[in-house]
Each structure stands twice: as structure tokens, then as C-alpha cells.
Amino acid sequence: RHNLQLELINYFSPTSNETNPCRLVEPIAYLDQHRQLEAYDPAKSDVRIFKIDRIGRVQLLETTCQKPKKPKRYTDAFGFSGDKRQTVKIRLSPLAKVLLLEEHPMARPYVSEEHNVTYFQGPICHPAGIGRFIMGLPGHVKVLYGPELLAHLRSQVVLLRF
């Protein structure tokens, strides 16, 4: 509303080893029912998604935003965002169906039943979100379509250690 930059203080990113967890950003919009902040990150020259619950504090700065052109962004039912989507189709056991709808309620419009078999067929932005769900339920989910999803799952399986 004020067209001012923000500093995200003590932002926790599990994929980063930054010693200074502060991020200078230019807010664009809230996503996922205000659980995520879409913002332009001048240091990375890219639009990023920040989970609200990973932000320690927010400092409103007096610096005006550079107002980058906002690309079209999507957020999938598993909380991942991106500028493109891909469709996947998976078959769910009764247990997987219940857990999917409980843990990822945004997936509900993409769940259907045919001949007493439940399917999720819908868009994803990145295979990591749905991949976590699938790998957490071995034997309860079968990927019927999704070349990038299958490649992601295969790359993750080789990392398993017991």
C-alpha cells in the first residue's frame, strides 16, 4: 500500500546457509490465505515466495520499491509456487485420500473417484511438495502421469539411508 521495501529479519530458509538471515524485499502480494508473501528480492533479481511463519520480524523501510514487472505466479495445493504449472495424476489408497484431504485441503477440487478408485489429477508448480506426500506413504500412492514428478521421485529414492 505504501510502496516501500521491507526487511525480513531472522528469516529462516532451510535451504540456505546464510549467516545473516535478513532479506530486503519488495512486497507484491499475499498468497495461500495469507500464509505466504510474494515479494521481489533485489539481491537475487527475482520474485520469491516467503512463508510467513518463517519470518522473525518485519521492518518497514523508507526506501521506495523499484516496482518490477510482476510475472504470473501460481501456488499449488502443496504450498509450492512457480511461474508455470504441470499436471500430474496419481491413484490414492483410502488412507492416502484421507491424509491428502486433511493435510492439503487445497487439493480437494482435484480429487475424484471413478469405479471406487480415488485419483488426484491437478496442477503442481514443483514436484517436491507432492513428492514429500508420496514418499511418506509407500505403497499407498501410484503415479499414473507426471514425467517431472517421476524423475524427482527417482532422484530422491537414491538418497534414502536407513
CSV table of N, CA and C in Angstrom, one decimal:
chain,number,residue,atom,x,y,z
A,1,ARG,N,0.8,-1.2,0.0
A,1,ARG,CA,0.0,0.0,0.0
A,1,ARG,C,0.9,1.3,0.0
A,2,HIS,N,2.0,1.2,0.7
A,2,HIS,CA,2.8,2.4,0.8
A,2,HIS,C,4.0,2.4,-0.2
A,3,ASN,N,4.1,1.3,-1.0
A,3,ASN,CA,5.1,1.1,-2.0
A,3,ASN,C,6.5,1.3,-1.4
A,4,LEU,N,6.7,0.7,-0.2
A,4,LEU,CA,8.0,0.7,0.5
A,4,LEU,C,8.6,-0.7,0.6
A,5,GLN,N,9.9,-0.7,0.6
A,5,GLN,CA,10.6,-2.0,0.8
A,5,GLN,C,10.5,-2.5,2.3
A,6,LEU,N,10.6,-3.8,2.4
A,6,LEU,CA,10.6,-4.4,3.8
A,6,LEU,C,11.9,-5.1,4.0
A,7,GLU,N,12.3,-5.2,5.3
A,7,GLU,CA,13.4,-6.1,5.7
A,7,GLU,C,12.8,-7.2,6.5
A,8,LEU,N,13.0,-8.4,6.0
A,8,LEU,CA,12.6,-9.6,6.7
A,8,LEU,C,13.7,-10.0,7.7
A,9,ILE,N,13.5,-9.8,9.0
A,9,ILE,CA,14.6,-10.0,9.9
A,9,ILE,C,14.4,-11.5,10.5
A,10,ASN,N,15.6,-12.2,10.6
A,10,ASN,CA,15.6,-13.5,11.0
A,10,ASN,C,14.7,-14.5,10.2
A,11,TYR,N,14.8,-14.3,8.9
A,11,TYR,CA,14.0,-15.2,8.0
A,11,TYR,C,14.7,-16.6,8.0
A,12,PHE,N,14.0,-17.6,8.3
A,12,PHE,CA,14.6,-19.0,8.3
A,12,PHE,C,14.4,-19.6,6.9
A,13,SER,N,15.4,-19.9,6.2
A,13,SER,CA,15.3,-20.7,5.0
A,13,SER,C,16.0,-22.0,5.1
A,14,PRO,N,15.3,-23.1,5.1
A,14,PRO,CA,16.0,-24.4,5.3
A,14,PRO,C,17.0,-24.8,4.3
A,15,THR,N,16.9,-24.1,3.1
A,15,THR,CA,17.9,-24.5,2.0
A,15,THR,C,19.0,-23.5,1.9
A,16,SER,N,19.1,-22.6,2.8
A,16,SER,CA,20.2,-21.6,2.8
A,16,SER,C,21.1,-21.7,4.0
A,17,ASN,N,22.4,-21.4,3.8
A,17,ASN,CA,23.4,-21.4,4.9
A,17,ASN,C,23.8,-19.9,5.2
A,18,GLU,N,22.9,-19.0,4.9
A,18,GLU,CA,23.2,-17.6,5.1
A,18,GLU,C,23.5,-17.3,6.6
A,19,THR,N,24.5,-16.5,6.9
A,19,THR,CA,24.8,-16.2,8.3
A,19,THR,C,24.0,-15.0,8.7
A,20,ASN,N,23.6,-14.2,7.7
A,20,ASN,CA,22.7,-13.0,8.0
A,20,ASN,C,21.3,-13.3,7.5
A,21,PRO,N,20.4,-13.8,8.3
A,21,PRO,CA,19.1,-14.2,7.8
A,21,PRO,C,18.1,-13.1,7.6
A,22,CYS,N,18.6,-11.9,7.2
A,22,CYS,CA,17.8,-10.8,6.9
A,22,CYS,C,17.7,-10.6,5.4
A,23,ARG,N,16.5,-10.3,4.9
A,23,ARG,CA,16.3,-10.2,3.5
A,23,ARG,C,15.6,-8.9,3.2
A,24,LEU,N,16.1,-8.2,2.2
A,24,LEU,CA,15.5,-6.9,1.7
A,24,LEU,C,14.6,-7.4,0.6
A,25,VAL,N,13.3,-7.0,0.7
A,25,VAL,CA,12.3,-7.4,-0.3
A,25,VAL,C,11.3,-6.3,-0.6
A,26,GLU,N,10.7,-6.4,-1.8
A,26,GLU,CA,9.7,-5.5,-2.2
A,26,GLU,C,8.4,-6.3,-2.3
A,27,PRO,N,7.4,-6.1,-1.4
A,27,PRO,CA,6.2,-6.9,-1.3
A,27,PRO,C,5.3,-6.8,-2.6
A,28,ILE,N,4.8,-7.9,-3.0
A,28,ILE,CA,3.9,-7.9,-4.1
A,28,ILE,C,2.5,-8.3,-3.7
A,29,ALA,N,2.3,-9.4,-3.0
A,29,ALA,CA,1.0,-9.9,-2.7
A,29,ALA,C,1.1,-11.0,-1.6
A,30,TYR,N,0.0,-11.2,-0.9
A,30,TYR,CA,-0.1,-12.4,0.0
A,30,TYR,C,-0.7,-13.5,-0.8
A,31,LEU,N,-0.2,-14.7,-0.5
A,31,LEU,CA,-0.7,-15.9,-1.2
A,31,LEU,C,-1.2,-16.9,-0.2
A,32,ASP,N,-1.8,-18.0,-0.6
A,32,ASP,CA,-2.2,-19.1,0.2
A,32,ASP,C,-2.8,-18.7,1.5
A,33,GLN,N,-3.9,-17.9,1.4
A,33,GLN,CA,-4.7,-17.4,2.5
A,33,GLN,C,-3.8,-16.7,3.6
A,34,HIS,N,-2.9,-15.8,3.1
A,34,HIS,CA,-2.0,-15.0,3.9
A,34,HIS,C,-1.0,-15.9,4.7
A,35,ARG,N,-0.6,-17.1,4.2
A,35,ARG,CA,0.4,-17.8,4.8
A,35,ARG,C,1.7,-17.7,4.1
A,36,GLN,N,1.7,-17.0,2.9
A,36,GLN,CA,3.0,-16.7,2.2
A,36,GLN,C,3.0,-15.3,1.7
A,37,LEU,N,4.2,-14.8,1.5
A,37,LEU,CA,4.4,-13.4,1.0
A,37,LEU,C,5.1,-13.5,-0.3
A,38,GLU,N,4.5,-13.0,-1.4
A,38,GLU,CA,5.2,-13.0,-2.7
A,38,GLU,C,5.9,-11.6,-2.7
A,39,ALA,N,7.2,-11.6,-3.0
A,39,ALA,CA,8.0,-10.4,-3.0
A,39,ALA,C,9.1,-10.5,-4.0
A,40,TYR,N,9.5,-9.3,-4.5
A,40,TYR,CA,10.7,-9.2,-5.3
A,40,TYR,C,11.9,-9.1,-4.4
A,41,ASP,N,12.9,-9.9,-4.7
A,41,ASP,CA,14.2,-9.9,-3.9
A,41,ASP,C,15.2,-9.2,-4.8
A,42,PRO,N,15.5,-8.0,-4.6
A,42,PRO,CA,16.5,-7.3,-5.4
A,42,PRO,C,17.9,-7.9,-5.4
A,43,ALA,N,18.3,-8.6,-4.3
A,43,ALA,CA,19.6,-9.2,-4.3
A,43,ALA,C,19.7,-10.4,-5.3
A,44,LYS,N,18.6,-11.0,-5.5
A,44,LYS,CA,18.5,-12.2,-6.4
A,44,LYS,C,17.9,-11.8,-7.8
A,45,SER,N,17.4,-10.6,-7.9
A,45,SER,CA,16.8,-10.1,-9.1
A,45,SER,C,15.7,-11.1,-9.5
A,46,ASP,N,14.9,-11.5,-8.6
A,46,ASP,CA,13.8,-12.5,-8.9
A,46,ASP,C,12.7,-12.3,-7.9
A,47,VAL,N,11.5,-12.8,-8.3
A,47,VAL,CA,10.4,-12.9,-7.4
A,47,VAL,C,10.5,-14.1,-6.6
A,48,ARG,N,10.3,-14.0,-5.3
A,48,ARG,CA,10.4,-15.2,-4.4
A,48,ARG,C,9.1,-15.3,-3.5
A,49,ILE,N,9.0,-16.5,-2.9
A,49,ILE,CA,7.8,-16.7,-2.0
A,49,ILE,C,8.4,-16.9,-0.6
A,50,PHE,N,7.9,-16.2,0.4
A,50,PHE,CA,8.4,-16.3,1.7
A,50,PHE,C,7.3,-16.8,2.6
A,51,LYS,N,7.5,-17.9,3.4
A,51,LYS,CA,6.5,-18.4,4.3
A,51,LYS,C,6.5,-17.4,5.5
A,52,ILE,N,5.3,-17.0,5.8
A,52,ILE,CA,5.1,-16.0,6.9
A,52,ILE,C,5.6,-16.6,8.2
A,53,ASP,N,5.3,-17.8,8.5
A,53,ASP,CA,5.7,-18.4,9.8
A,53,ASP,C,7.3,-18.6,9.9
A,54,ARG,N,8.0,-18.3,8.9
A,54,ARG,CA,9.5,-18.4,9.0
A,54,ARG,C,10.1,-17.0,9.1
A,55,ILE,N,9.3,-16.0,9.2
A,55,ILE,CA,9.8,-14.6,9.4
A,55,ILE,C,9.8,-14.3,10.8
A,56,GLY,N,11.0,-13.8,11.4
A,56,GLY,CA,11.1,-13.5,12.8
A,56,GLY,C,10.4,-12.1,13.0
A,57,ARG,N,10.8,-11.1,12.3
A,57,ARG,CA,10.2,-9.8,12.4
A,57,ARG,C,10.2,-9.1,11.0
A,58,VAL,N,9.4,-8.1,10.9
A,58,VAL,CA,9.4,-7.3,9.6
A,58,VAL,C,9.6,-5.8,10.0
A,59,GLN,N,10.6,-5.2,9.2
A,59,GLN,CA,10.9,-3.8,9.4
A,59,GLN,C,10.5,-3.1,8.1
A,60,LEU,N,9.6,-2.1,8.2
A,60,LEU,CA,9.2,-1.3,7.1
A,60,LEU,C,10.3,-0.2,6.9
A,61,LEU,N,10.8,-0.2,5.7
A,61,LEU,CA,11.9,0.8,5.4
A,61,LEU,C,11.3,2.0,4.7
A,62,GLU,N,12.1,3.0,4.6
A,62,GLU,CA,11.7,4.3,3.9
A,62,GLU,C,12.1,4.3,2.5
A,63,THR,N,12.7,3.2,2.0
A,63,THR,CA,13.1,3.1,0.6
A,63,THR,C,11.9,2.7,-0.3
A,64,THR,N,11.7,3.4,-1.4
A,64,THR,CA,10.6,3.1,-2.3
A,64,THR,C,10.9,1.9,-3.1
A,65,CYS,N,9.9,1.1,-3.4
A,65,CYS,CA,10.1,-0.2,-4.2
A,65,CYS,C,10.5,0.2,-5.6
A,66,GLN,N,11.2,-0.7,-6.3
A,66,GLN,CA,11.6,-0.5,-7.6
A,66,GLN,C,10.5,-0.9,-8.6
A,67,LYS,N,9.5,-1.5,-8.1
A,67,LYS,CA,8.3,-1.9,-8.9
A,67,LYS,C,8.6,-2.7,-10.1
A,68,PRO,N,9.1,-4.0,-9.9
A,68,PRO,CA,9.4,-4.8,-11.0
A,68,PRO,C,8.1,-5.3,-11.7
A,69,LYS,N,8.2,-5.6,-12.9
A,69,LYS,CA,7.0,-6.2,-13.6
A,69,LYS,C,6.7,-7.5,-12.9
A,70,LYS,N,5.5,-7.6,-12.5
A,70,LYS,CA,5.0,-8.8,-11.8
A,70,LYS,C,4.7,-10.0,-12.8
A,71,PRO,N,5.5,-11.1,-12.7
A,71,PRO,CA,5.2,-12.2,-13.5
A,71,PRO,C,4.0,-13.0,-12.9
A,72,LYS,N,3.3,-13.7,-13.7
A,72,LYS,CA,2.2,-14.5,-13.3
A,72,LYS,C,2.8,-15.7,-12.4
A,73,ARG,N,2.3,-15.8,-11.2
A,73,ARG,CA,2.8,-16.8,-10.3
A,73,ARG,C,1.6,-17.7,-9.8
A,74,TYR,N,1.9,-18.9,-9.6
A,74,TYR,CA,0.9,-19.9,-9.2
A,74,TYR,C,1.4,-20.5,-7.9
A,75,THR,N,0.4,-20.9,-7.1
A,75,THR,CA,0.7,-21.7,-5.9
A,75,THR,C,-0.1,-23.0,-5.9
A,76,ASP,N,0.6,-24.1,-5.8
A,76,ASP,CA,-0.2,-25.4,-5.9
A,76,ASP,C,-0.7,-25.8,-4.5
A,77,ALA,N,-1.5,-26.9,-4.5
A,77,ALA,CA,-2.1,-27.4,-3.3
A,77,ALA,C,-1.2,-27.9,-2.2
A,78,PHE,N,0.1,-28.0,-2.6
A,78,PHE,CA,1.1,-28.5,-1.7
A,78,PHE,C,2.0,-27.3,-1.1
A,79,GLY,N,1.7,-26.1,-1.5
A,79,GLY,CA,2.4,-24.9,-1.0
A,79,GLY,C,3.6,-24.5,-1.8
A,80,PHE,N,3.8,-25.0,-2.9
A,80,PHE,CA,4.9,-24.6,-3.8
A,80,PHE,C,4.4,-23.7,-4.8
A,81,SER,N,5.3,-22.7,-5.1
A,81,SER,CA,4.9,-21.6,-6.1
A,81,SER,C,5.9,-21.6,-7.3
A,82,GLY,N,5.4,-21.1,-8.4
A,82,GLY,CA,6.2,-21.1,-9.6
A,82,GLY,C,5.5,-20.3,-10.7
A,83,ASP,N,6.2,-20.0,-11.7
A,83,ASP,CA,5.6,-19.3,-12.8
A,83,ASP,C,5.0,-20.2,-13.9
A,84,LYS,N,5.1,-21.5,-13.7
A,84,LYS,CA,4.5,-22.5,-14.6
A,84,LYS,C,3.9,-23.6,-13.8
A,85,ARG,N,3.0,-24.3,-14.4
A,85,ARG,CA,2.4,-25.5,-13.7
A,85,ARG,C,2.5,-26.7,-14.6
A,86,GLN,N,2.4,-27.9,-14.1
A,86,GLN,CA,2.4,-29.1,-14.8
A,86,GLN,C,1.3,-30.0,-14.2
A,87,THR,N,0.7,-30.8,-15.0
A,87,THR,CA,-0.4,-31.6,-14.5
A,87,THR,C,0.1,-33.0,-14.1
A,88,VAL,N,-0.3,-33.5,-13.0
A,88,VAL,CA,0.0,-34.9,-12.6
A,88,VAL,C,-1.2,-35.6,-12.3
A,89,LYS,N,-1.2,-37.0,-12.4
A,89,LYS,CA,-2.3,-37.8,-12.0
A,89,LYS,C,-1.7,-38.9,-11.1
A,90,ILE,N,-2.3,-39.1,-9.9
A,90,ILE,CA,-1.9,-40.2,-9.0
A,90,ILE,C,-3.1,-40.9,-8.5
A,91,ARG,N,-3.0,-42.2,-8.3
A,91,ARG,CA,-4.0,-43.0,-7.7
A,91,ARG,C,-3.8,-43.1,-6.2
A,92,LEU,N,-4.8,-43.0,-5.4
A,92,LEU,CA,-4.7,-42.9,-4.0
A,92,LEU,C,-5.4,-44.1,-3.3
A,93,SER,N,-4.8,-44.6,-2.3
A,93,SER,CA,-5.4,-45.6,-1.4
A,93,SER,C,-6.4,-44.9,-0.6
A,94,PRO,N,-7.3,-45.6,0.1
A,94,PRO,CA,-8.3,-44.9,1.0
A,94,PRO,C,-7.5,-44.1,2.1
A,95,LEU,N,-6.4,-44.6,2.6
A,95,LEU,CA,-5.6,-43.9,3.6
A,95,LEU,C,-5.0,-42.6,3.0
A,96,ALA,N,-4.4,-42.8,1.8
A,96,ALA,CA,-3.8,-41.6,1.2
A,96,ALA,C,-4.8,-40.5,0.9
A,97,LYS,N,-6.0,-40.9,0.5
A,97,LYS,CA,-7.1,-39.9,0.2
A,97,LYS,C,-7.4,-39.1,1.5
A,98,VAL,N,-7.6,-39.8,2.6
A,98,VAL,CA,-7.9,-39.1,3.8
A,98,VAL,C,-6.8,-38.2,4.2
A,99,LEU,N,-5.6,-38.7,4.2
A,99,LEU,CA,-4.4,-37.8,4.6
A,99,LEU,C,-4.2,-36.7,3.6
A,100,LEU,N,-4.4,-36.9,2.3
A,100,LEU,CA,-4.3,-35.8,1.4
A,100,LEU,C,-5.3,-34.7,1.7
A,101,LEU,N,-6.5,-35.0,1.9
A,101,LEU,CA,-7.6,-34.0,2.1
A,101,LEU,C,-7.4,-33.4,3.5
A,102,GLU,N,-6.8,-34.1,4.5
A,102,GLU,CA,-6.6,-33.5,5.8
A,102,GLU,C,-5.4,-32.5,5.8
A,103,GLU,N,-4.3,-33.0,5.2
A,103,GLU,CA,-3.1,-32.2,5.2
A,103,GLU,C,-3.0,-31.2,4.1
A,104,HIS,N,-3.7,-31.4,3.0
A,104,HIS,CA,-3.6,-30.4,1.9
A,104,HIS,C,-5.0,-30.1,1.4
A,105,PRO,N,-5.8,-29.4,2.2
A,105,PRO,CA,-7.2,-29.2,1.8
A,105,PRO,C,-7.4,-28.4,0.5
A,106,MET,N,-6.4,-27.7,0.0
A,106,MET,CA,-6.5,-27.1,-1.3
A,106,MET,C,-6.5,-28.1,-2.5
A,107,ALA,N,-6.2,-29.3,-2.2
A,107,ALA,CA,-6.2,-30.4,-3.2
A,107,ALA,C,-7.6,-30.9,-3.5
A,108,ARG,N,-8.5,-30.6,-2.6
A,108,ARG,CA,-9.9,-31.1,-2.7
A,108,ARG,C,-10.5,-31.0,-4.1
A,109,PRO,N,-10.4,-29.8,-4.8
A,109,PRO,CA,-11.0,-29.8,-6.2
A,109,PRO,C,-10.5,-30.7,-7.2
A,110,TYR,N,-9.3,-31.3,-6.9
A,110,TYR,CA,-8.6,-32.1,-7.9
A,110,TYR,C,-8.7,-33.6,-7.6
A,111,VAL,N,-9.5,-33.9,-6.5
A,111,VAL,CA,-9.7,-35.3,-6.1
A,111,VAL,C,-11.0,-35.8,-6.7
A,112,SER,N,-11.0,-37.0,-7.3
A,112,SER,CA,-12.2,-37.5,-7.9
A,112,SER,C,-12.2,-39.0,-7.7
A,113,GLU,N,-13.4,-39.6,-7.9
A,113,GLU,CA,-13.5,-41.1,-7.8
A,113,GLU,C,-14.1,-41.6,-9.0
A,114,GLU,N,-13.5,-42.7,-9.5
A,114,GLU,CA,-14.0,-43.5,-10.7
A,114,GLU,C,-14.0,-45.0,-10.3
A,115,HIS,N,-15.1,-45.6,-10.4
A,115,HIS,CA,-15.2,-47.1,-10.1
A,115,HIS,C,-14.6,-47.4,-8.8
A,116,ASN,N,-14.9,-46.7,-7.7
A,116,ASN,CA,-14.4,-46.9,-6.4
A,116,ASN,C,-12.9,-46.7,-6.2
A,117,VAL,N,-12.3,-46.0,-7.1
A,117,VAL,CA,-10.8,-45.7,-7.1
A,117,VAL,C,-10.7,-44.2,-7.0
A,118,THR,N,-9.8,-43.7,-6.1
A,118,THR,CA,-9.7,-42.3,-5.9
A,118,THR,C,-8.4,-41.8,-6.6
A,119,TYR,N,-8.5,-40.6,-7.3
A,119,TYR,CA,-7.4,-40.0,-8.0
A,119,TYR,C,-7.2,-38.6,-7.6
A,120,PHE,N,-6.0,-38.1,-7.6
A,120,PHE,CA,-5.7,-36.7,-7.6
A,120,PHE,C,-5.2,-36.4,-9.0
A,121,GLN,N,-5.8,-35.5,-9.7
A,121,GLN,CA,-5.4,-35.1,-11.0
A,121,GLN,C,-5.4,-33.5,-11.0
A,122,GLY,N,-4.3,-32.9,-11.0
A,122,GLY,CA,-4.3,-31.5,-10.9
A,122,GLY,C,-2.9,-30.9,-11.2
A,123,PRO,N,-2.8,-29.5,-11.0
A,123,PRO,CA,-1.6,-28.8,-11.3
A,123,PRO,C,-0.6,-28.8,-10.1
A,124,ILE,N,0.6,-28.9,-10.4
A,124,ILE,CA,1.7,-28.7,-9.4
A,124,ILE,C,2.7,-27.7,-10.0
A,125,CYS,N,3.3,-26.9,-9.1
A,125,CYS,CA,4.3,-26.0,-9.5
A,125,CYS,C,5.7,-26.6,-9.4
A,126,HIS,N,5.9,-27.5,-8.5
A,126,HIS,CA,7.2,-28.1,-8.3
A,126,HIS,C,6.9,-29.5,-7.7
A,127,PRO,N,7.7,-30.5,-8.1
A,127,PRO,CA,7.4,-31.9,-7.7
A,127,PRO,C,7.8,-32.2,-6.2
A,128,ALA,N,8.5,-31.3,-5.6
A,128,ALA,CA,8.9,-31.5,-4.2
A,128,ALA,C,7.8,-31.6,-3.2
A,129,GLY,N,6.8,-30.8,-3.3
A,129,GLY,CA,5.7,-30.8,-2.4
A,129,GLY,C,4.9,-32.1,-2.4
A,130,ILE,N,4.4,-32.5,-3.6
A,130,ILE,CA,3.6,-33.7,-3.8
A,130,ILE,C,4.5,-34.9,-3.6
A,131,GLY,N,5.8,-34.7,-3.9
A,131,GLY,CA,6.8,-35.8,-3.7
A,131,GLY,C,7.0,-36.2,-2.3
A,132,ARG,N,7.0,-35.2,-1.4
A,132,ARG,CA,7.1,-35.5,0.0
A,132,ARG,C,5.8,-36.3,0.5
A,133,PHE,N,4.7,-35.9,0.0
A,133,PHE,CA,3.5,-36.6,0.3
A,133,PHE,C,3.5,-38.1,-0.2
A,134,ILE,N,3.9,-38.3,-1.4
A,134,ILE,CA,4.0,-39.6,-1.9
A,134,ILE,C,5.0,-40.5,-1.2
A,135,MET,N,6.2,-39.9,-0.9
A,135,MET,CA,7.3,-40.7,-0.3
A,135,MET,C,6.9,-41.0,1.2
A,136,GLY,N,6.0,-40.3,1.7
A,136,GLY,CA,5.6,-40.5,3.1
A,136,GLY,C,4.6,-41.6,3.2
A,137,LEU,N,4.1,-42.1,2.1
A,137,LEU,CA,3.1,-43.2,2.1
A,137,LEU,C,3.4,-44.3,1.1
A,138,PRO,N,4.5,-45.0,1.4
A,138,PRO,CA,5.0,-46.0,0.4
A,138,PRO,C,3.9,-47.1,0.3
A,139,GLY,N,3.6,-47.4,-1.0
A,139,GLY,CA,2.6,-48.4,-1.3
A,139,GLY,C,1.1,-47.9,-1.3
A,140,HIS,N,0.9,-46.6,-1.0
A,140,HIS,CA,-0.4,-46.1,-0.9
A,140,HIS,C,-0.7,-45.1,-2.1
A,141,VAL,N,0.3,-44.8,-2.9
A,141,VAL,CA,0.1,-43.9,-4.0
A,141,VAL,C,0.8,-44.4,-5.2
A,142,LYS,N,0.2,-44.3,-6.4
A,142,LYS,CA,0.8,-44.7,-7.6
A,142,LYS,C,0.7,-43.5,-8.6
A,143,VAL,N,1.9,-43.2,-9.1
A,143,VAL,CA,1.9,-42.1,-10.1
A,143,VAL,C,1.5,-42.6,-11.5
A,144,LEU,N,0.5,-42.1,-12.0
A,144,LEU,CA,0.0,-42.5,-13.3
A,144,LEU,C,0.5,-41.6,-14.4
A,145,TYR,N,0.6,-40.3,-14.1
A,145,TYR,CA,1.2,-39.4,-15.1
A,145,TYR,C,1.9,-38.3,-14.4
A,146,GLY,N,3.0,-37.9,-14.9
A,146,GLY,CA,3.8,-36.8,-14.4
A,146,GLY,C,5.3,-37.1,-14.6
A,147,PRO,N,5.8,-36.9,-15.8
A,147,PRO,CA,7.2,-37.2,-16.1
A,147,PRO,C,8.2,-36.5,-15.1
A,148,GLU,N,8.0,-35.2,-14.9
A,148,GLU,CA,8.9,-34.5,-14.0
A,148,GLU,C,8.8,-35.0,-12.5
A,149,LEU,N,7.6,-35.3,-12.1
A,149,LEU,CA,7.3,-35.9,-10.8
A,149,LEU,C,8.1,-37.2,-10.7
A,150,LEU,N,7.9,-38.1,-11.7
A,150,LEU,CA,8.6,-39.4,-11.6
A,150,LEU,C,10.1,-39.2,-11.5
A,151,ALA,N,10.7,-38.3,-12.3
A,151,ALA,CA,12.1,-38.0,-12.3
A,151,ALA,C,12.5,-37.5,-10.9
A,152,HIS,N,11.7,-36.7,-10.3
A,152,HIS,CA,12.1,-36.1,-9.0
A,152,HIS,C,12.0,-37.3,-8.0
A,153,LEU,N,11.0,-38.1,-8.0
A,153,LEU,CA,10.9,-39.2,-7.0
A,153,LEU,C,12.1,-40.2,-7.2
A,154,ARG,N,12.5,-40.5,-8.4
A,154,ARG,CA,13.6,-41.4,-8.6
A,154,ARG,C,14.9,-40.7,-8.0
A,155,SER,N,15.1,-39.4,-8.2
A,155,SER,CA,16.3,-38.8,-7.7
A,155,SER,C,16.3,-38.8,-6.1
A,156,GLN,N,15.1,-38.8,-5.5
A,156,GLN,CA,15.0,-38.8,-4.1
A,156,GLN,C,15.2,-40.2,-3.5
A,157,VAL,N,14.7,-41.2,-4.2
A,157,VAL,CA,14.8,-42.5,-3.7
A,157,VAL,C,16.3,-42.9,-3.5
A,158,VAL,N,17.2,-42.5,-4.4
A,158,VAL,CA,18.6,-42.9,-4.2
A,158,VAL,C,19.2,-42.2,-3.0
A,159,LEU,N,18.6,-41.2,-2.4
A,159,LEU,CA,19.1,-40.5,-1.3
A,159,LEU,C,18.7,-41.2,0.0
A,160,LEU,N,17.8,-42.1,0.0
A,160,LEU,CA,17.3,-42.7,1.2
A,160,LEU,C,18.4,-43.5,1.9
A,161,ARG,N,18.5,-43.3,3.2
A,161,ARG,CA,19.5,-44.1,4.0
A,161,ARG,C,18.8,-44.5,5.3
A,162,PHE,N,19.0,-45.8,5.7
A,162,PHE,CA,18.4,-46.3,6.9
A,162,PHE,C,19.4,-46.8,7.9
